[in-house]
Short mmCIF file of C-alpha atoms and ligand atoms in Angstrom, two decimals:
data_model
loop_
_atom_site.label_atom_id
_atom_site.label_comp_id
_atom_site.label_asym_id
_atom_site.label_seq_id
_atom_site.Cartn_x
_atom_site.Cartn_y
_atom_site.Cartn_z
CA UNK A 1344 31.05 18.76 -21.90
CA UNK A 1345 33.89 16.30 -21.81
CA UNK A 1346 37.33 17.35 -20.52
CA UNK A 1347 40.57 15.37 -20.08
CA UNK A 1348 41.15 14.02 -16.64
CA UNK A 1349 42.87 16.81 -14.43
CA UNK A 1350 46.28 14.91 -14.21
CA UNK A 1351 46.04 15.08 -18.16
CA UNK A 1352 45.72 11.30 -18.71
CA UNK A 1353 42.25 9.35 -19.74
CA UNK A 1354 39.47 9.60 -17.03
CA UNK A 1355 39.19 6.72 -14.53
CA UNK A 1356 36.15 5.56 -16.29
CA UNK A 1357 34.24 6.23 -19.50
CA UNK A 1358 30.67 5.88 -18.32
CA UNK A 1359 29.35 8.62 -15.84
CA UNK A 1360 28.30 7.64 -12.36
CA UNK A 1361 26.05 9.81 -10.23
CA UNK A 1362 25.94 10.14 -6.43
CA UNK A 1363 22.76 8.50 -6.08
CA UNK A 1364 20.08 6.15 -8.05
CA UNK A 1365 17.07 4.12 -7.11
CA UNK A 1366 16.90 0.39 -7.41
CA UNK A 1367 13.69 -1.13 -8.92
CA UNK A 1368 13.17 -4.78 -9.34
CA UNK A 1369 10.57 -7.10 -10.78
CA UNK A 1370 8.80 -7.61 -7.59
CA UNK A 1371 8.39 -3.80 -7.21
CA UNK A 1372 6.97 -3.48 -10.78
CA UNK A 1373 4.53 -6.33 -10.25
CA UNK A 1374 3.22 -4.74 -6.83
CA UNK A 1375 2.28 -1.65 -8.67
CA UNK A 1376 0.83 -3.46 -11.69
CA UNK A 1377 -1.33 -5.39 -9.02
CA UNK A 1378 -2.76 -2.22 -7.32
CA UNK A 1379 -3.51 -0.79 -10.79
CA UNK A 1380 -5.84 -3.79 -11.49
CA UNK A 1381 -7.54 -3.37 -8.32
CA UNK A 1382 -10.34 -1.41 -6.90
CA UNK A 1383 -8.34 1.10 -5.05
CA UNK A 1384 -5.81 3.82 -6.50
CA UNK A 1385 -5.41 5.93 -3.26
CA UNK A 1386 -6.41 5.21 0.38
CA UNK A 1387 -7.04 1.56 0.09
CA UNK A 1388 -5.83 -1.51 1.94
CA UNK A 1389 -1.93 -0.61 0.97
CA UNK A 1390 -1.97 2.40 3.31
CA UNK A 1391 -2.63 0.40 6.50
CA UNK A 1392 -0.57 -2.53 5.33
CA UNK A 1393 2.44 -0.03 4.82
CA UNK A 1394 1.88 1.64 8.01
CA UNK A 1395 1.79 -1.74 9.80
CA UNK A 1396 4.99 -2.58 8.14
CA UNK A 1397 6.97 0.54 9.26
CA UNK A 1398 5.80 0.16 12.74
CA UNK A 1399 7.11 -3.46 12.58
CA UNK A 1400 10.42 -2.43 11.05
CA UNK A 1401 11.18 0.58 13.32
CA UNK A 1402 9.39 -0.36 16.47
CA UNK A 1403 7.30 2.79 16.62
CA UNK A 1404 3.77 2.40 17.65
CA UNK A 1405 2.24 4.48 15.36
CA UNK A 1406 3.02 5.28 11.60
CA UNK A 1407 1.34 7.92 9.37
CA UNK A 1408 2.37 7.87 5.91
CA UNK A 1409 1.84 10.83 3.67
CA UNK A 1410 2.67 12.44 0.29
CA UNK A 1411 6.32 13.27 1.05
CA UNK A 1412 8.94 13.98 3.54
CA UNK A 1413 8.20 17.77 3.54
CA UNK A 1414 4.38 17.16 4.02
CA UNK A 1415 5.63 14.78 6.99
CA UNK A 1416 7.46 17.67 8.68
CA UNK A 1417 4.62 19.92 8.26
CA UNK A 1418 2.43 17.26 9.86
CA UNK A 1419 4.76 16.71 12.63
CA UNK A 1420 4.62 20.54 13.39
CA UNK A 1421 0.81 20.77 13.23
CA UNK A 1422 0.75 18.04 15.64
CA UNK A 1423 3.26 19.54 17.88
CA UNK A 1424 1.13 22.55 18.08
CA UNK A 1425 3.80 24.75 16.47
CA UNK A 1426 2.14 28.42 16.00
CA UNK A 1427 2.99 32.01 15.44
CA UNK A 1428 5.61 33.44 17.75
CA UNK A 1429 7.07 30.08 18.53
CA UNK A 1430 10.79 29.33 17.91
CA UNK A 1431 11.91 25.87 16.26
CA UNK A 1432 15.51 25.04 16.58
CA UNK A 1433 17.27 23.16 13.83
CA UNK A 1434 20.45 22.65 11.83
CA UNK A 1435 21.51 24.56 8.62
CA UNK A 1436 23.33 21.60 7.20
CA UNK A 1437 20.16 19.94 5.70
CA UNK A 1438 17.49 20.11 3.25
CA UNK A 1439 15.41 23.49 3.35
CA UNK A 1440 12.27 21.46 4.38
CA UNK A 1441 13.52 21.01 7.75
CA UNK A 1442 13.37 24.98 8.29
CA UNK A 1443 10.42 25.58 6.17
CA UNK A 1444 8.02 23.41 8.33
CA UNK A 1445 8.54 25.97 11.08
CA UNK A 1446 7.81 28.74 8.78
CA UNK A 1447 4.56 27.05 7.32
CA UNK A 1448 3.35 27.46 10.95
CA UNK A 1449 4.24 31.02 11.30
CA UNK A 1450 7.09 29.99 13.57
CA UNK A 1451 10.71 31.28 13.46
CA UNK A 1452 13.52 28.76 12.50
CA UNK A 1453 16.59 29.17 14.63
CA UNK A 1454 19.72 27.69 13.56
CA UNK A 1455 22.01 25.82 15.97
CA UNK A 1456 25.63 24.91 14.72
CA UNK A 1457 26.82 21.52 14.16
CA UNK A 1458 29.38 19.25 15.84
CA UNK A 1459 32.33 19.62 13.54
CA UNK A 1460 33.07 15.92 13.62
CA UNK A 1461 29.87 14.16 13.25
CA UNK A 1462 28.34 17.06 11.16
CA UNK A 1463 25.14 16.70 13.21
CA UNK A 1464 23.38 19.43 15.36
CA UNK A 1465 25.30 20.28 18.35
CA UNK A 1466 22.96 19.52 21.44
CA UNK A 1467 25.16 22.04 23.60
CA UNK A 1468 24.27 24.80 20.90
CA UNK A 1469 20.55 23.68 21.12
CA UNK A 1470 20.81 24.40 24.86
CA UNK A 1471 22.33 27.77 24.28
CA UNK A 1472 19.41 28.78 21.81
CA UNK A 1473 16.62 27.56 23.74
CA UNK A 1474 14.39 30.66 25.00
CA UNK A 1475 11.11 30.99 26.40
CA UNK A 1476 9.61 30.72 23.03
CA UNK A 1477 11.29 27.49 21.87
CA UNK A 1478 8.53 24.96 21.11
CA UNK A 1479 10.31 22.33 19.28
CA UNK A 1480 13.66 20.93 17.76
CA UNK A 1481 13.72 19.47 14.27
CA UNK A 1482 17.07 17.32 14.47
CA UNK A 1483 18.11 16.00 11.29
CA UNK A 1484 20.04 12.48 10.98
CA UNK A 1485 22.49 13.93 8.60
CA UNK A 1486 23.97 11.23 6.18
CA UNK A 1487 21.77 8.70 8.07
CA UNK A 1488 23.89 9.04 11.25
CA UNK A 1489 21.73 9.24 14.31
CA UNK A 1490 21.48 12.71 16.21
CA UNK A 1491 22.44 12.68 19.78
CA UNK A 1492 18.90 11.30 20.83
CA UNK A 1493 19.71 10.81 24.50
CA UNK A 1494 20.81 14.39 25.29
CA UNK A 1495 18.26 16.11 22.86
CA UNK A 1496 15.35 14.23 24.37
CA UNK A 1497 16.43 15.01 27.91
CA UNK A 1498 16.87 18.69 27.20
CA UNK A 1499 13.54 18.89 25.13
CA UNK A 1500 11.34 17.14 28.07
CA UNK A 1501 13.07 19.08 30.51
CA UNK A 1502 11.91 22.21 28.78
CA UNK A 1503 8.42 21.05 27.40
CA UNK A 1504 9.59 20.95 23.93
CA UNK A 1505 8.77 18.47 21.27
CA UNK A 1506 11.81 16.60 19.57
CA UNK A 1507 10.87 16.08 16.06
CA UNK A 1508 13.52 13.98 14.33
CA UNK A 1509 14.04 14.64 10.67
CA UNK A 1510 14.77 11.30 9.76
CA UNK A 1511 14.65 11.75 5.72
CA UNK A 1512 18.17 9.97 5.85
CA UNK A 1513 17.87 7.57 8.95
CA UNK A 1514 15.73 4.38 7.76
CA UNK A 1515 17.97 1.36 8.55
CA UNK A 1516 19.84 3.13 11.50
CA UNK A 1517 19.76 2.26 14.84
CA UNK A 1518 20.71 4.31 18.06
CA UNK A 1519 21.89 2.21 21.21
CA UNK A 1520 20.27 -0.84 19.44
CA UNK A 1521 17.08 0.94 18.95
CA UNK A 1522 15.76 1.56 15.70
CA UNK A 1523 15.44 5.13 14.98
CA UNK A 1524 11.75 6.18 14.59
CA UNK A 1525 10.78 4.52 18.05
CA UNK A 1526 12.84 7.05 20.24
CA UNK A 1527 12.16 10.85 19.27
CA UNK A 1528 8.58 12.10 20.14
CA UNK A 1529 7.99 12.16 16.34
CA UNK A 1530 10.12 11.07 13.53
CA UNK A 1531 9.71 12.02 9.65
CA UNK A 1532 10.72 9.71 6.89
CA UNK A 1533 11.32 10.65 3.05
CA UNK A 1534 11.01 8.10 0.20
CA UNK A 1535 12.14 10.32 -2.67
CA UNK A 1536 14.14 8.27 -4.89
CA UNK A 1537 17.68 9.35 -3.74
CA UNK A 1538 16.81 8.10 -0.18
CA UNK A 1539 17.22 4.46 0.81
CA UNK A 1540 13.99 3.23 -0.09
CA UNK A 1541 11.62 5.05 -2.54
CA UNK A 1542 8.15 5.10 -3.88
CA UNK A 1543 8.73 8.20 -6.10
CA UNK A 1544 7.36 10.68 -3.84
CA UNK A 1545 6.30 9.69 -0.25
CA UNK A 1546 6.86 10.30 3.44
CA UNK A 1547 5.86 9.29 7.00
CA UNK A 1548 5.59 10.48 10.61
CA UNK A 1549 6.39 7.90 13.32
CA UNK A 1550 5.53 8.28 16.85
CA UNK A 1551 4.83 6.36 20.08
CA UNK A 1552 2.06 8.94 21.57
CA UNK A 1553 -1.38 8.50 20.76
CA UNK A 1554 -2.32 12.26 21.20
CA UNK A 1555 0.21 13.13 18.13
CA UNK A 1556 -0.87 10.14 16.16
CA UNK A 1557 -4.70 11.34 16.29
CA UNK A 1558 -3.61 14.88 15.21
CA UNK A 1559 -1.47 13.61 12.23
CA UNK A 1560 -4.19 11.64 10.97
CA UNK A 1561 -6.49 14.62 11.12
CA UNK A 1562 -4.25 17.03 9.49
CA UNK A 1563 -3.29 14.56 6.71
CA UNK A 1564 -6.95 14.59 5.32
CA UNK A 1565 -8.44 18.26 5.52
CA UNK A 1566 -8.83 18.16 9.39
CA UNK A 1567 -11.94 15.93 8.32
CA UNK A 1568 -13.19 13.39 11.01
CA UNK A 1569 -15.52 10.29 10.81
CA UNK A 1570 -15.05 9.63 14.28
CA UNK A 1571 -18.33 10.22 16.13
CA UNK A 1572 -16.29 10.86 19.26
CA UNK A 1573 -14.67 13.76 17.81
CA UNK A 1574 -17.74 15.42 16.35
CA UNK A 1575 -19.32 18.65 17.54
CA UNK A 1576 -22.79 17.39 16.36
CA UNK A 1577 -24.89 14.20 16.28
CA UNK A 1578 -24.04 12.18 13.04
CA UNK A 1579 -26.85 12.82 10.63
CA UNK A 1580 -26.49 9.46 8.79
CA UNK A 1581 -23.79 7.24 7.56
CA UNK A 1582 -22.57 9.67 4.89
CA UNK A 1583 -21.75 12.27 7.67
CA UNK A 1584 -18.51 13.69 8.50
CA UNK A 1585 -17.13 16.93 10.20
CA UNK A 1586 -14.24 19.14 9.46
CA UNK A 1587 -12.97 20.20 13.05
CA UNK A 1588 -9.36 21.48 11.99
CA UNK A 1589 -7.79 23.16 8.96
CA UNK A 1590 -6.01 20.14 7.62
CA UNK A 1591 -4.09 19.58 4.19
CA UNK A 1592 -4.55 16.70 1.45
CA UNK A 1593 -1.22 15.14 2.14
CA UNK A 1594 -2.39 11.44 1.50
CA UNK A 1595 -0.27 8.88 -0.09
CA UNK A 1596 -1.74 6.58 -3.14
CA UNK A 1597 -1.99 2.78 -2.65
CA UNK A 1598 0.12 2.61 -5.92
CA UNK A 1599 2.95 4.34 -3.94
CA UNK A 1600 2.30 2.35 -0.85
CA UNK A 1601 2.50 -1.14 -2.88
CA UNK A 1602 5.93 0.11 -4.27
CA UNK A 1603 7.09 1.15 -0.92
CA UNK A 1604 5.89 -2.23 0.81
CA UNK A 1605 7.90 -3.88 -1.89
CA UNK A 1606 10.90 -1.72 -1.65
CA UNK A 1607 10.96 -2.28 2.36
CA UNK A 1608 11.53 -6.01 1.88
CA UNK A 1609 14.94 -5.16 0.38
CA UNK A 1610 15.80 -2.60 3.24
CA UNK A 1611 18.04 -5.19 4.77
CA UNK A 1612 20.39 -5.88 1.79
CA UNK A 1613 20.20 -2.24 0.69
CA UNK A 1614 21.57 -1.33 4.22
CA UNK A 1615 24.35 -4.05 4.19
CA UNK A 1616 25.54 -3.03 0.67
CA UNK A 1617 25.62 0.75 1.96
CA UNK A 1618 27.56 -0.22 5.05
CA UNK A 1619 29.81 -2.14 2.60
CA UNK A 1620 30.61 0.67 0.33
CA UNK A 1621 31.14 3.23 3.45
CA UNK A 1622 33.74 0.94 5.06
CA UNK A 1623 35.66 0.74 1.76
CA UNK A 1624 35.45 4.32 1.26
CA UNK A 1625 36.47 5.16 5.07
CA UNK A 1626 39.39 2.40 4.64
CA UNK A 1627 40.76 4.39 1.59
CA UNK A 1628 40.23 8.05 2.65
CA UNK A 1629 41.01 7.46 6.29
CA UNK A 1630 44.71 7.03 5.10
CA UNK A 1631 45.02 10.17 3.06
CA UNK A 1632 45.95 13.43 5.21
CA UNK A 1633 44.45 15.50 2.43
CA UNK A 1634 40.79 14.24 3.29
CA UNK A 1635 38.86 13.91 6.44
CA UNK A 1636 36.59 11.05 7.26
CA UNK A 1637 33.00 11.70 9.06
CA UNK A 1638 33.06 10.60 12.88
CA UNK A 1639 30.46 8.35 13.83
CA UNK A 1640 29.33 8.55 17.60
CA UNK A 1641 29.39 4.82 19.12
CA UNK A 1642 25.74 4.97 19.82
CA UNK A 1643 24.75 4.94 16.21
CA UNK A 1644 24.76 1.82 13.94
CA UNK A 1645 24.40 3.66 10.57
CA UNK A 1646 22.82 2.91 7.34
CA UNK A 1647 24.51 5.91 5.55
CA UNK A 1648 22.22 7.72 2.98
CA UNK A 1649 24.83 10.08 1.77
CA UNK A 1650 28.64 9.69 1.92
CA UNK A 1651 30.54 12.85 2.69
CA UNK A 1652 33.96 13.55 1.48
CA UNK A 1653 35.61 16.36 3.31
CA UNK A 1654 38.75 18.05 2.16
CA UNK A 1655 41.64 19.16 4.33
CA UNK A 1656 42.17 22.54 2.85
CA UNK A 1657 45.73 22.85 4.71
CA UNK A 1658 46.91 19.66 2.85
CA UNK A 1659 45.31 20.44 -0.84
CA UNK A 1660 46.33 23.15 -3.23
CA UNK A 1661 42.77 23.16 -4.75
CA UNK A 1662 39.66 24.15 -3.29
CA UNK A 1663 36.23 22.12 -3.12
CA UNK A 1664 35.06 23.64 -6.41
CA UNK A 1665 38.21 22.36 -8.28
CA UNK A 1666 38.12 18.85 -6.48
CA UNK A 1667 34.50 18.65 -7.56
CA UNK A 1668 35.21 19.50 -11.11
CA UNK A 1669 38.20 17.22 -11.18
CA UNK A 1670 36.10 14.26 -10.17
CA UNK A 1671 33.64 15.44 -12.85
CA UNK A 1672 36.22 15.25 -15.24
CA UNK A 1673 36.85 11.52 -14.10
CA UNK A 1674 32.96 10.89 -14.83
CA UNK A 1675 32.39 10.68 -11.18
CA UNK A 1676 29.41 13.03 -10.95
CA UNK A 1677 28.92 14.33 -7.16
CA UNK A 1678 26.72 16.67 -5.44
CA UNK A 1679 27.01 18.83 -2.30
CA UNK A 1680 24.69 18.39 0.60
CA UNK A 1681 23.90 20.93 1.69
CA UNK A 1682 24.07 24.61 1.10
CA UNK A 1683 23.59 26.16 4.62
CA UNK A 1684 19.59 26.93 4.59
CA UNK A 1685 19.92 30.44 5.80
CA UNK A 1686 22.27 31.24 2.72
CA UNK A 1687 19.13 31.42 0.57
CA UNK A 1688 17.83 34.74 -0.78
CA UNK A 1689 14.43 33.66 0.86
CA UNK A 1690 16.18 33.44 4.36
CA UNK A 1691 18.37 36.58 3.72
CA UNK A 1692 15.41 38.51 3.19
CA UNK A 1693 13.96 37.22 6.61
CA UNK A 1694 17.13 38.70 8.15
CA UNK A 1695 19.25 35.67 8.64
CA UNK A 1696 23.08 36.72 8.10
CA UNK A 1697 26.17 34.78 7.16
CA UNK A 1698 28.27 33.96 10.29
CA UNK A 1699 25.55 32.37 12.27
CA UNK A 1700 27.02 28.76 12.42
CA UNK A 1701 30.75 28.87 11.56
CA UNK A 1702 31.19 25.24 11.78
CA UNK A 1703 28.42 24.50 9.46
CA UNK A 1704 29.68 27.23 7.08
CA UNK A 1705 33.18 25.76 7.06
CA UNK A 1706 31.95 22.08 6.46
CA UNK A 1707 29.92 23.38 3.40
CA UNK A 1708 33.19 24.91 1.92
CA UNK A 1709 34.96 21.66 2.36
CA UNK A 1710 32.54 18.99 1.56
CA UNK A 1711 31.54 16.72 -1.63
CA UNK A 1712 28.83 13.86 -1.60
CA UNK A 1713 30.35 10.80 -3.44
CA UNK A 1714 28.28 8.15 -5.21
CA UNK A 1715 26.64 5.85 -2.78
CA UNK A 1716 23.67 3.55 -3.65
CA UNK A 1717 22.82 -0.18 -3.42
CA UNK A 1718 23.26 -1.04 -7.05
CA UNK A 1719 26.97 0.41 -7.41
CA UNK A 1720 29.21 -2.39 -8.61
CA UNK A 1721 32.43 -3.32 -6.92
CA UNK A 1722 34.15 -1.68 -9.95
CA UNK A 1723 32.13 1.58 -9.39
CA UNK A 1724 33.17 1.86 -5.79
CA UNK A 1725 36.91 1.03 -6.97
CA UNK A 1726 36.58 3.77 -9.68
CA UNK A 1727 35.50 6.19 -7.10
CA UNK A 1728 38.23 5.43 -4.64
CA UNK A 1729 40.95 5.59 -7.43
CA UNK A 1730 39.58 8.82 -8.68
CA UNK A 1731 39.34 10.63 -5.46
CA UNK A 1732 42.82 9.32 -4.35
CA UNK A 1733 44.46 10.35 -7.71
CA UNK A 1734 43.12 13.98 -7.47
CA UNK A 1735 44.06 14.04 -3.51
CA UNK A 1736 47.52 12.97 -4.25
CA UNK A 1737 48.18 15.07 -7.49
CA UNK A 1738 46.99 18.19 -5.82
CA UNK A 1739 48.77 17.39 -2.41
CA UNK A 1740 50.39 20.70 -1.11
CA UNK A 1741 53.74 19.06 -0.85
CA UNK A 1742 53.62 18.19 -4.43
CA UNK A 1743 52.99 21.82 -5.31
CA UNK A 1744 55.73 23.08 -3.15
CA UNK A 1745 58.11 21.23 -5.33
CA UNK A 1746 57.15 22.99 -8.68
C1 PLP B 2192 14.71 14.71 1.09
C2 PLP B 2192 14.69 15.45 2.60
C3 PLP B 2192 13.56 16.18 2.94
C4 PLP B 2192 12.32 16.31 2.26
O1 PLP B 2192 11.77 15.10 1.81
P1 PLP B 2192 10.87 15.05 0.41
O2 PLP B 2192 10.14 13.75 0.48
O3 PLP B 2192 11.56 15.40 -0.69
O4 PLP B 2192 10.06 16.16 0.61
C5 PLP B 2192 13.64 16.76 4.23
N1 PLP B 2192 14.83 16.80 5.13
C6 PLP B 2192 15.90 16.03 4.56
C7 PLP B 2192 16.77 15.95 5.58
C8 PLP B 2192 15.84 15.36 3.49
O5 PLP B 2192 17.01 14.98 3.11
#
């Protein structure tokens, strides 16, 4: 449905722009075609090649690729030994998978509130919510900004807990100069098309610990081993294998692995362009009292996956829904990341109630995800800035007081 722009004039742009979009070039296409012509469609040489590449890029000792980011979180929880009766602390400002992975293992997700300026999980809240039952923290690098790994790791290790970093947004980010993925006990990645690099569906778990690595490999493929050292019985022949745990089929295909290897070659340029766009947005919006810019901790050198525009309700006479619709009328099609997980009916039925994390709930009321992706042109970026500025100024409370 086309409506005139909110101020009554023509929209800032005619062609719709969306909040995210993948970028696929000829090299990506050729990489996929080459696999289709090869002997392996799944679990061939591209899997190992991709895992090596992820280790090289992030500095992690081990990488285990799998079918998607949700599978990666489930595998990480299984490797951490999460079981019924355990508690897992996470943030509500994330995709549902960050908490669902605890439920898959029969554990209870416990939601810790965020830092109101960085929007990441607040380590002080994590400490407060830690109990005898807490086995792990799933900390999400929301928007790509690193969580406070120093304090989270210290707390987890002092309390015999595992720190799982949900790094679905984080590829390309560094914490104190070191790549995220090589710091937490385990870091999960997602390669969904809206993420910084993609292979359609895909995920990975990165770790430096051999103990976790062995379990991740086992759980990825049915709990089946071909390693005689892990077997309970003498191998009966070269065909012989044993199932020694209840695993899943969370394998990635060689087709996807080849696409991701090619995408990873572009990570430095993807990252640079995203940083450029974030700088342009921050500069423009930082000047407007109607808007709030996400704060960065100095330890994080961030490749932003999402750009969060936060409204300052005391300076605007419209709410988030109206601002969102005004952007839509300018043909800037945004999104909201995220609805607090425990708002969902499934979680309500489990007994979670609103009011649990007031800072997260307030952020949810005030935020909009603006377009941010590699292929945006300078004109696209300019259009977004113009539209946001126009709406913010038009609906400034001071203007409305005059009328
Ligand atoms: C995308 C995402 C996931 C899930 O990844 P999939 O590959 O879609 O399964 C998990 N956590 C966060 C924070 C995400 O953004």
